[in-house]
Coordinates of C-alpha atoms and ligand atoms in Angstrom, one line a residue:
X1 CA -14.9 15.9 22.7
X2 CA -18.4 14.5 22.6
X3 CA -19.6 17.6 20.9
X4 CA -16.9 17.4 18.3
X5 CA -17.7 13.8 17.6
X6 CA -21.4 14.6 17.1
X7 CA -20.5 17.4 14.7
X8 CA -18.4 15.0 12.6
X9 CA -21.1 12.4 12.5
X10 CA -23.7 15.0 11.5
X11 CA -21.4 16.2 8.7
X12 CA -20.4 12.9 7.3
X13 CA -24.0 11.7 7.2
X14 CA -25.3 14.9 5.8
X15 CA -26.8 13.7 2.6
X16 CA -28.5 10.5 3.8
X17 CA -30.3 12.3 6.7
X18 CA -31.5 14.9 4.3
X19 CA -32.8 12.1 2.1
X20 CA -34.6 10.3 4.8
X21 CA -36.1 13.6 6.0
X22 CA -37.7 14.0 2.6
X23 CA -38.9 10.4 2.7
X24 CA -40.4 11.0 6.2
X25 CA -42.2 14.1 5.0
X26 CA -43.7 12.2 2.1
X27 CA -44.7 9.3 4.3
X28 CA -46.4 11.6 6.9
X29 CA -48.3 13.4 4.1
X30 CA -49.6 10.2 2.6
X31 CA -50.5 8.8 6.0
X32 CA -52.5 12.0 6.9
X33 CA -54.3 11.7 3.6
X34 CA -55.3 8.1 4.3
X35 CA -56.6 8.9 7.8
X36 CA -58.7 11.8 6.4
X37 CA -60.0 9.5 3.7
X38 CA -60.9 6.9 6.2
X39 CA -62.6 9.3 8.7
X40 CA -64.4 11.5 6.1
X41 CA -65.2 9.2 3.1
X42 CA -67.6 11.7 1.6
X43 CA -65.0 14.4 1.5
X44 CA -63.4 16.6 4.1
X45 CA -65.5 19.7 3.5
X46 CA -68.8 17.9 3.4
X47 CA -68.0 16.1 6.7
X48 CA -67.1 19.4 8.3
X49 CA -70.3 21.0 7.1
X50 CA -72.4 18.3 8.9
X51 CA -70.5 18.8 12.1
X52 CA -72.5 19.9 15.1
X53 CA -71.4 23.3 16.1
X54 CA -70.3 22.6 19.6
X55 CA -66.6 21.9 19.6
X56 CA -63.9 19.3 19.0
X57 CA -64.7 16.7 21.6
X58 CA -68.1 16.0 20.2
X59 CA -66.7 15.9 16.7
X60 CA -64.7 12.8 17.8
X61 CA -67.9 11.4 19.3
X62 CA -69.7 12.0 16.2
X63 CA -67.3 10.2 13.9
X64 CA -67.1 7.2 16.2
X65 CA -70.8 7.1 16.7
X66 CA -71.6 7.4 13.0
X67 CA -68.9 5.3 11.3
X68 CA -70.7 2.0 12.0
X69 CA -74.0 3.0 10.4
X70 CA -72.9 5.1 7.5
X71 CA -70.2 2.9 6.0
X72 CA -70.8 -0.2 3.9
X73 CA -68.1 -2.9 4.2
X74 CA -67.6 -2.5 0.4
X75 CA -66.5 1.1 0.9
X76 CA -64.1 0.0 3.6
X77 CA -62.5 -2.6 1.4
X78 CA -61.9 0.0 -1.4
X79 CA -60.3 2.3 1.1
X80 CA -58.1 -0.5 2.5
X81 CA -56.8 -1.4 -1.0
X82 CA -56.2 2.3 -1.8
X83 CA -54.4 2.6 1.5
X84 CA -52.3 -0.4 0.6
X85 CA -51.4 0.9 -2.9
X86 CA -50.6 4.3 -1.4
X87 CA -48.2 2.9 1.1
X88 CA -46.6 0.8 -1.6
X89 CA -46.1 4.0 -3.6
X90 CA -44.7 5.5 -0.5
X91 CA -42.2 2.6 -0.1
X92 CA -41.2 3.0 -3.8
X93 CA -40.6 6.7 -3.3
X94 CA -38.6 6.0 -0.2
X95 CA -36.4 3.5 -2.1
X96 CA -35.9 6.0 -5.0
X97 CA -34.8 8.7 -2.6
X98 CA -32.4 6.3 -0.9
X99 CA -31.0 5.2 -4.2
X100 CA -30.5 8.8 -5.3
X101 CA -28.8 9.7 -2.1
X102 CA -26.5 6.8 -2.3
X103 CA -25.6 7.6 -5.9
X104 CA -24.9 11.2 -5.0
X105 CA -22.7 10.1 -2.1
X106 CA -20.7 7.7 -4.3
X107 CA -20.3 10.3 -7.0
X108 CA -19.0 12.7 -4.4
X109 CA -16.4 10.3 -3.2
X110 CA -15.4 9.1 -6.6
X111 CA -16.1 5.6 -5.6
X112 CA -17.9 4.7 -8.8
X113 CA -14.6 4.7 -10.5
X114 CA -13.0 2.5 -7.9
X115 CA -16.0 0.1 -8.2
X116 CA -15.5 -0.1 -11.9
X117 CA -11.8 -0.7 -11.5
X118 CA -12.6 -3.5 -9.1
X119 CA -15.2 -5.1 -11.4
X120 CA -12.6 -4.9 -14.2
X121 CA -10.1 -6.9 -12.1
X122 CA -12.3 -9.9 -11.7
X123 CA -15.7 -11.4 -11.5
X124 CA -17.6 -10.8 -8.4
X125 CA -17.9 -13.9 -6.2
X126 CA -19.6 -15.0 -3.0
X127 CA -17.4 -15.0 0.0
X128 CA -17.7 -18.7 0.8
X129 CA -17.4 -20.5 4.1
X130 CA -15.5 -19.3 7.2
X131 CA -11.8 -19.6 7.0
X132 CA -11.6 -20.1 3.2
X133 CA -11.5 -16.4 2.2
X134 CA -8.4 -14.9 0.8
X135 CA -8.2 -11.3 -0.5
X136 CA -6.2 -10.2 -3.4
X137 CA -2.5 -9.5 -2.7
X138 CA -0.9 -10.7 -5.8
X139 CA -2.0 -8.0 -8.2
X140 CA -2.0 -8.7 -12.0
X141 CA 1.0 -7.4 -13.9
X142 CA 0.7 -4.5 -16.4
X143 CA 0.6 -5.1 -20.1
X144 CA 4.2 -4.5 -21.3
X145 CA 5.0 -1.5 -23.4
X146 CA 8.2 -1.9 -25.4
X147 CA 7.8 1.6 -26.9
X148 CA 8.8 3.1 -23.6
X149 CA 12.5 2.2 -24.2
X150 CA 13.3 -0.3 -27.1
X151 CA 17.0 -0.2 -26.4
X152 CA 16.5 -1.2 -22.7
X153 CA 14.0 -3.8 -23.8
X154 CA 16.7 -5.4 -25.9
X155 CA 19.2 -5.5 -23.1
X156 CA 16.7 -6.9 -20.7
X157 CA 15.7 -9.6 -23.1
X158 CA 19.3 -10.8 -23.0
X159 CA 20.0 -10.3 -19.3
X160 CA 16.8 -11.2 -17.4
X161 CA 15.8 -14.7 -16.4
X162 CA 12.1 -15.5 -16.1
X163 CA 11.4 -11.8 -16.5
X164 CA 13.3 -10.7 -13.4
X165 CA 16.7 -9.3 -12.6
X166 CA 18.9 -7.5 -10.1
X167 CA 19.4 -3.8 -10.8
X168 CA 21.9 -1.5 -9.2
X169 CA 22.7 2.2 -10.0
X170 CA 26.3 3.2 -9.7
X171 CA 28.6 6.2 -10.4
X172 CA 32.3 6.3 -10.0
X173 CA 32.1 7.3 -6.3
X174 CA 31.2 3.7 -5.4
X175 CA 33.5 1.9 -7.9
X176 CA 35.3 -0.2 -5.3
X177 CA 32.1 -1.4 -3.7
X178 CA 30.5 -2.1 -7.1
X179 CA 33.5 -4.4 -7.9
X180 CA 33.0 -6.4 -4.7
X181 CA 29.3 -6.4 -5.4
X182 CA 29.5 -8.0 -8.8
X183 CA 32.4 -10.3 -7.9
X184 CA 30.2 -11.9 -5.3
X185 CA 27.2 -12.0 -7.6
X186 CA 29.3 -13.8 -10.2
X187 CA 30.8 -16.2 -7.5
X188 CA 27.3 -17.3 -6.5
X189 CA 26.5 -17.8 -10.2
X190 CA 23.6 -15.3 -10.6
X191 CA 23.3 -14.5 -14.3
X192 CA 20.5 -11.9 -14.3
X193 CA 21.9 -8.7 -13.0
X194 CA 22.4 -5.3 -14.5
X195 CA 24.4 -2.2 -13.6
X196 CA 22.8 1.2 -14.5
X197 CA 25.9 3.3 -15.1
X198 CA 25.5 6.9 -14.2
X199 CA 28.8 8.0 -15.8
X200 CA 31.2 6.9 -18.5
X201 CA 33.8 5.6 -16.1
X202 CA 31.4 3.1 -14.6
X203 CA 30.2 2.1 -18.1
X204 CA 33.8 1.5 -19.2
X205 CA 34.6 -0.4 -16.0
X206 CA 31.6 -2.7 -16.5
X207 CA 32.5 -3.2 -20.2
X208 CA 36.0 -4.3 -19.3
X209 CA 34.8 -6.5 -16.4
X210 CA 32.2 -8.2 -18.6
X211 CA 29.4 -6.9 -16.4
X212 CA 26.0 -6.3 -18.0
X213 CA 25.6 -2.5 -18.1
X214 CA 23.0 0.0 -19.2
X215 CA 23.9 3.6 -19.8
X216 CA 21.0 6.0 -20.5
X217 CA 21.4 8.3 -23.5
X218 CA 23.0 11.5 -22.3
X219 CA 20.3 13.5 -23.9
X220 CA 17.7 11.9 -21.8
X221 CA 17.3 14.8 -19.4
X222 CA 17.4 13.1 -16.0
X223 CA 21.0 11.9 -16.5
X224 CA 22.6 15.2 -15.7
X225 CA 21.4 14.4 -12.1
X226 CA 23.2 11.1 -12.2
X227 CA 26.5 12.6 -13.2
X228 CA 26.7 15.6 -10.9
X229 CA 24.1 15.0 -8.3
X230 CA 24.6 14.1 -4.7
X231 CA 23.0 11.1 -3.0
X232 CA 19.7 12.9 -2.7
X233 CA 19.3 13.6 -6.4
X234 CA 20.4 10.1 -7.3
X235 CA 17.8 8.6 -5.0
X236 CA 15.0 10.2 -6.9
X237 CA 16.6 9.1 -10.2
X238 CA 16.5 5.5 -9.0
X239 CA 12.7 5.5 -8.8
X240 CA 12.3 7.1 -12.2
X241 CA 14.6 4.6 -14.0
X242 CA 13.0 1.7 -12.3
X243 CA 9.7 2.7 -13.7
X244 CA 10.8 1.8 -17.2
X245 CA 11.9 -1.7 -16.2
X246 CA 8.4 -2.3 -14.8
X247 CA 6.7 -0.8 -17.8
X248 CA 8.7 -3.2 -19.9
X249 CA 7.1 -6.0 -17.9
X250 CA 10.1 -7.0 -15.7
X251 CA 10.2 -7.6 -11.9
X252 CA 13.2 -5.9 -10.4
X253 CA 15.3 -6.7 -7.4
X254 CA 16.7 -3.3 -6.7
X255 CA 20.0 -3.5 -5.0
X256 CA 22.4 -1.0 -3.4
X257 CA 26.1 -1.8 -4.1
X258 CA 27.0 -2.1 -0.4
X259 CA 25.5 -5.6 -0.4
X260 CA 27.3 -9.0 -0.4
X261 CA 25.5 -11.9 -2.2
X262 CA 26.0 -15.3 -0.6
X263 CA 23.1 -17.2 -2.3
X264 CA 20.9 -16.6 -5.3
X265 CA 18.0 -14.3 -3.9
X266 CA 15.6 -15.5 -6.6
X267 CA 15.5 -18.9 -4.9
X268 CA 14.2 -17.1 -1.8
X269 CA 11.4 -14.8 -3.0
X270 CA 7.7 -15.3 -2.5
X271 CA 6.6 -13.1 -5.4
X272 CA 3.1 -12.7 -3.9
X273 CA 3.2 -8.9 -3.2
X274 CA 3.8 -5.7 -5.1
X275 CA 6.8 -4.9 -2.9
X276 CA 8.9 -7.5 -1.0
X277 CA 11.5 -5.8 0.9
X278 CA 14.3 -6.3 3.4
X279 CA 13.8 -4.7 6.8
X280 CA 15.8 -2.3 8.9
X281 CA 14.4 -4.1 11.9
X282 CA 16.7 -6.2 14.0
X283 CA 14.4 -8.7 15.8
X284 CA 11.0 -10.3 15.3
X285 CA 9.1 -7.4 16.7
X286 CA 10.8 -4.5 14.9
X287 CA 11.1 -6.4 11.6
X288 CA 7.6 -7.9 11.4
X289 CA 5.5 -5.4 13.4
X290 CA 4.3 -5.0 17.0
X291 CA 2.0 -3.2 19.3
X292 CA 4.0 -0.4 20.9
X293 CA 2.0 0.7 24.0
X294 CA 2.3 4.4 24.8
X295 CA 1.7 5.3 28.4
X296 CA 0.1 8.6 29.5
X297 CA -0.6 8.3 33.2
X298 CA -2.6 11.5 33.4
X299 CA -5.3 9.8 31.3
X300 CA -6.0 7.5 34.2
X301 CA -8.2 4.6 33.1
X302 CA -7.2 5.2 29.5
X303 CA -3.5 5.7 30.1
X304 CA -2.4 3.0 27.7
X305 CA -2.6 3.9 24.0
X306 CA -1.8 1.1 21.6
X307 CA 0.2 1.9 18.5
X308 CA 1.0 -0.2 15.4
X309 CA 4.7 -0.1 14.8
X310 CA 7.1 -1.6 12.3
X311 CA 10.7 -0.6 11.4
X312 CA 11.1 0.8 8.0
X313 CA 11.6 -1.2 4.8
X314 CA 15.1 -0.8 3.4
X315 CA 14.7 1.1 0.1
X316 CA 18.2 -0.2 -0.9
X317 CA 17.0 -3.8 -1.4
X318 CA 13.5 -4.6 -2.5
X319 CA 11.8 -6.8 -5.1
X320 CA 9.1 -5.0 -7.0
X321 CA 6.6 -6.6 -9.4
X322 CA 5.3 -4.8 -12.5
X323 CA 1.9 -3.9 -11.2
X324 CA -0.1 -0.7 -11.0
X325 CA 0.4 -0.2 -7.3
X326 CA 4.1 -0.7 -7.8
X327 CA 4.4 1.9 -10.6
X328 CA 2.2 4.3 -8.6
X329 CA 4.5 3.9 -5.7
X330 CA 7.6 4.7 -7.8
X331 CA 5.8 7.7 -9.3
X332 CA 4.7 9.0 -5.9
X333 CA 8.1 8.7 -4.4
X334 CA 9.9 10.2 -7.4
X335 CA 7.4 13.1 -7.4
X336 CA 7.9 13.9 -3.7
X337 CA 11.6 13.7 -3.9
X338 CA 11.6 16.1 -6.8
X339 CA 9.5 18.6 -4.9
X340 CA 11.0 18.4 -1.4
X341 CA 14.3 17.6 0.3
X342 CA 13.6 14.3 2.0
X343 CA 15.3 11.0 2.7
X344 CA 14.2 8.7 0.0
X345 CA 13.8 5.8 2.4
X346 CA 11.4 7.8 4.6
X347 CA 9.3 8.8 1.6
X348 CA 9.3 5.3 0.3
X349 CA 7.9 4.0 3.6
X350 CA 5.4 6.7 4.1
X351 CA 3.9 6.1 0.7
X352 CA 3.9 2.4 1.3
X353 CA 2.3 2.4 4.8
X354 CA 0.2 5.5 5.5
X355 CA -3.5 4.8 5.0
X356 CA -6.0 7.0 3.3
X357 CA -7.3 9.8 5.5
X358 CA -9.0 13.1 5.0
X359 CA -7.2 15.0 2.3
X360 CA -4.9 12.1 1.4
X361 CA -5.3 9.0 -0.7
X362 CA -3.2 6.1 0.5
X363 CA -1.4 3.7 -1.9
X364 CA -2.7 0.3 -0.9
X365 CA 0.1 -1.7 -2.4
X366 CA 0.6 -5.2 -1.0
X367 CA 3.8 -5.8 0.9
X368 CA 5.9 -8.5 2.4
X369 CA 8.8 -8.3 4.8
X370 CA 11.7 -10.5 3.9
X371 CA 13.2 -12.9 6.4
X372 CA 15.6 -10.8 8.5
X373 CA 18.2 -13.6 8.8
X374 CA 18.2 -14.5 5.1
X375 CA 18.2 -10.8 4.0
X376 CA 20.3 -9.5 6.8
X377 CA 21.1 -5.9 7.6
X378 CA 24.4 -5.1 9.3
X379 CA 22.8 -4.3 12.6
X380 CA 21.4 -7.8 12.9
X381 CA 24.8 -9.2 11.9
X382 CA 27.0 -7.2 14.2
X383 CA 24.7 -6.8 17.1
X384 CA 23.2 -10.2 17.3
X385 CA 24.2 -12.9 14.9
X386 CA 28.0 -12.8 15.3
X387 CA 27.6 -13.2 19.1
X388 CA 25.3 -16.2 19.0
X389 CA 26.7 -19.6 18.5
X390 CA 23.6 -20.9 16.7
X391 CA 23.0 -17.9 14.6
X392 CA 26.6 -17.7 13.5
X393 CA 26.0 -20.9 11.5
X394 CA 23.2 -19.4 9.4
X395 CA 23.9 -18.7 5.8
X396 CA 22.2 -15.5 4.7
X397 CA 21.2 -14.9 1.1
X398 CA 22.6 -11.4 1.3
X399 CA 24.2 -9.1 3.9
X400 CA 23.5 -5.4 3.5
X401 CA 26.1 -3.1 5.2
X402 CA 23.5 -0.4 5.6
X403 CA 24.0 0.5 9.3
X404 CA 27.7 1.2 9.2
X405 CA 29.8 4.0 7.5
X406 CA 33.0 2.0 7.0
X407 CA 31.2 0.0 4.4
X408 CA 34.0 -1.4 2.3
X409 CA 36.0 -2.8 5.3
X410 CA 32.9 -4.5 6.7
X411 CA 31.9 -5.8 3.3
X412 CA 35.3 -7.5 3.0
X413 CA 34.9 -8.9 6.5
X414 CA 31.5 -10.3 5.6
X415 CA 33.1 -12.1 2.6
X416 CA 35.9 -13.4 4.8
X417 CA 33.5 -14.7 7.5
X418 CA 30.9 -16.3 5.3
X419 CA 32.9 -17.3 2.2
X420 CA 36.4 -17.8 3.3
X421 CA 35.5 -19.3 6.7
X422 CA 37.6 -16.8 8.7
X423 CA 35.8 -17.2 12.1
X424 CA 37.3 -14.0 13.6
X425 CA 36.8 -11.8 10.5
X426 CA 33.9 -9.8 12.1
X427 CA 35.6 -9.4 15.5
X428 CA 37.5 -6.2 15.1
X429 CA 34.4 -4.2 14.5
X430 CA 32.2 -2.5 17.1
X431 CA 28.5 -3.1 17.1
X432 CA 27.8 0.4 15.8
X433 CA 30.0 2.9 14.1
X434 CA 33.0 4.3 16.0
X435 CA 31.4 7.7 16.8
Ligands
NAG1 C1 30.6 -0.3 -23.6 O1 30.2 -1.3 -24.5 C2 29.1 -0.9 -25.4 C3 28.8 -2.1 -26.2 O2 29.9 -2.8 -26.7 C4 29.6 0.2 -26.3 O3 28.6 0.6 -27.2 C5 30.0 1.4 -25.4 O4 30.5 2.5 -26.2 C6 31.0 1.0 -24.4 N1 31.2 2.1 -23.5 C7 32.3 2.6 -23.1 C8 32.3 3.8 -22.2 O5 33.4 2.1 -23.5
NAG2 C1 11.1 -15.2 16.1 O1 10.1 -15.8 15.3 C2 10.4 -17.0 14.9 C3 9.3 -17.5 14.0 O2 8.0 -17.2 14.5 C4 10.6 -18.0 16.0 O3 10.9 -19.3 15.6 C5 11.7 -17.4 16.9 O4 11.9 -18.2 18.0 C6 11.5 -16.0 17.3 N1 12.7 -15.4 17.9 C7 12.6 -14.8 19.1 C8 13.9 -14.3 19.6 O5 11.6 -14.7 19.7

């Protein structure tokens, strides 16, 4: 273990140690020169030629014994100043070597570019006193680009409020849930929402229900996925379609259709992060993060390993601001879903949370977990809230029936309980699913 660690250190510091070795060699050379000049002011070879022929020890005696009488103080001063200027030159050389080494290292790691990016973002400032420092988490929005999709830009101009809106993707498999979804949105009085119809039936249905709908042109390649694709393919499509909304300068509250709206979510957002998402967690720890201590008794003194844990963000309900990290997130998720068969929510969370490490560049988007009681998942509702006299009186902003397969029945029960005041509406359902 120790050996491996040393090896790593040596490798990661390779260039600076090479640089300082050069500097050391230069320094030693210059120093030797100075000593020689001091000891043999008339030249090395002449001094040696005057040496008595009986060995090294007397040579030392000779130089000590003679230095006082054969040097003038003027000569000493000249030598001293030469020494000073030489060591100054040596310092300069050292600095140059150091600078070169640093530049080389930065270039190797591509950090120059990152530094430029950072400088472009804002003026460099001093840190200021203790406790007053805040880092950047609200990234600047991208410059909007209408040319990406002029038709969508027109629709969004009409639908969005303050440049933000709810967006849901739907095909005819989820028609019943979609209807319940927009009925509750309309009941709460939310004007800024849009259905992205993945087939004609849903577009017609929205048209006839006076629901704002956007249907992509059939010749825009990815739509064939939306018509025929299973859940997996549609998940990837979602991230690609969202990208255009962000490029057009809008913040999107992406919403699955198995969600009941009880208040206007736009009154409950912080808007300070690239991604603000509801959690799959079910209590303070799991939703907001905790130290999960892993115990390995065979390690003795070091048996406890501390691990950082948080339950995943729900990729079926999140607010995303039009920033570079956000768009990079969508691209990374869409790209991975196109290349591998994975659960989109797992990919979404991995891209959001995994840090940079050897061979991998992390995303570094800022993120915020929504209040788990205001943006409530169905585990919180059925496992905890409905059994707690105090929590039962809460009024969530939304309830997402994400944890249960009999979605439509539970969605109707949620409406009965929170909207129609039917106190026993949630009772027939078990905490989890029936199998
Ligand atoms: C829905 O309405 C739009 C706008 O009025 C129209 O262009 C479109 O053809 C309609 N779609 C369907 C499937 O009826
Ligand atoms: C969870 O955290 C909130 C806010 O910090 C606190 O008020 C509440 O009591 C906590 N709940 C539990 C069960 O610990």
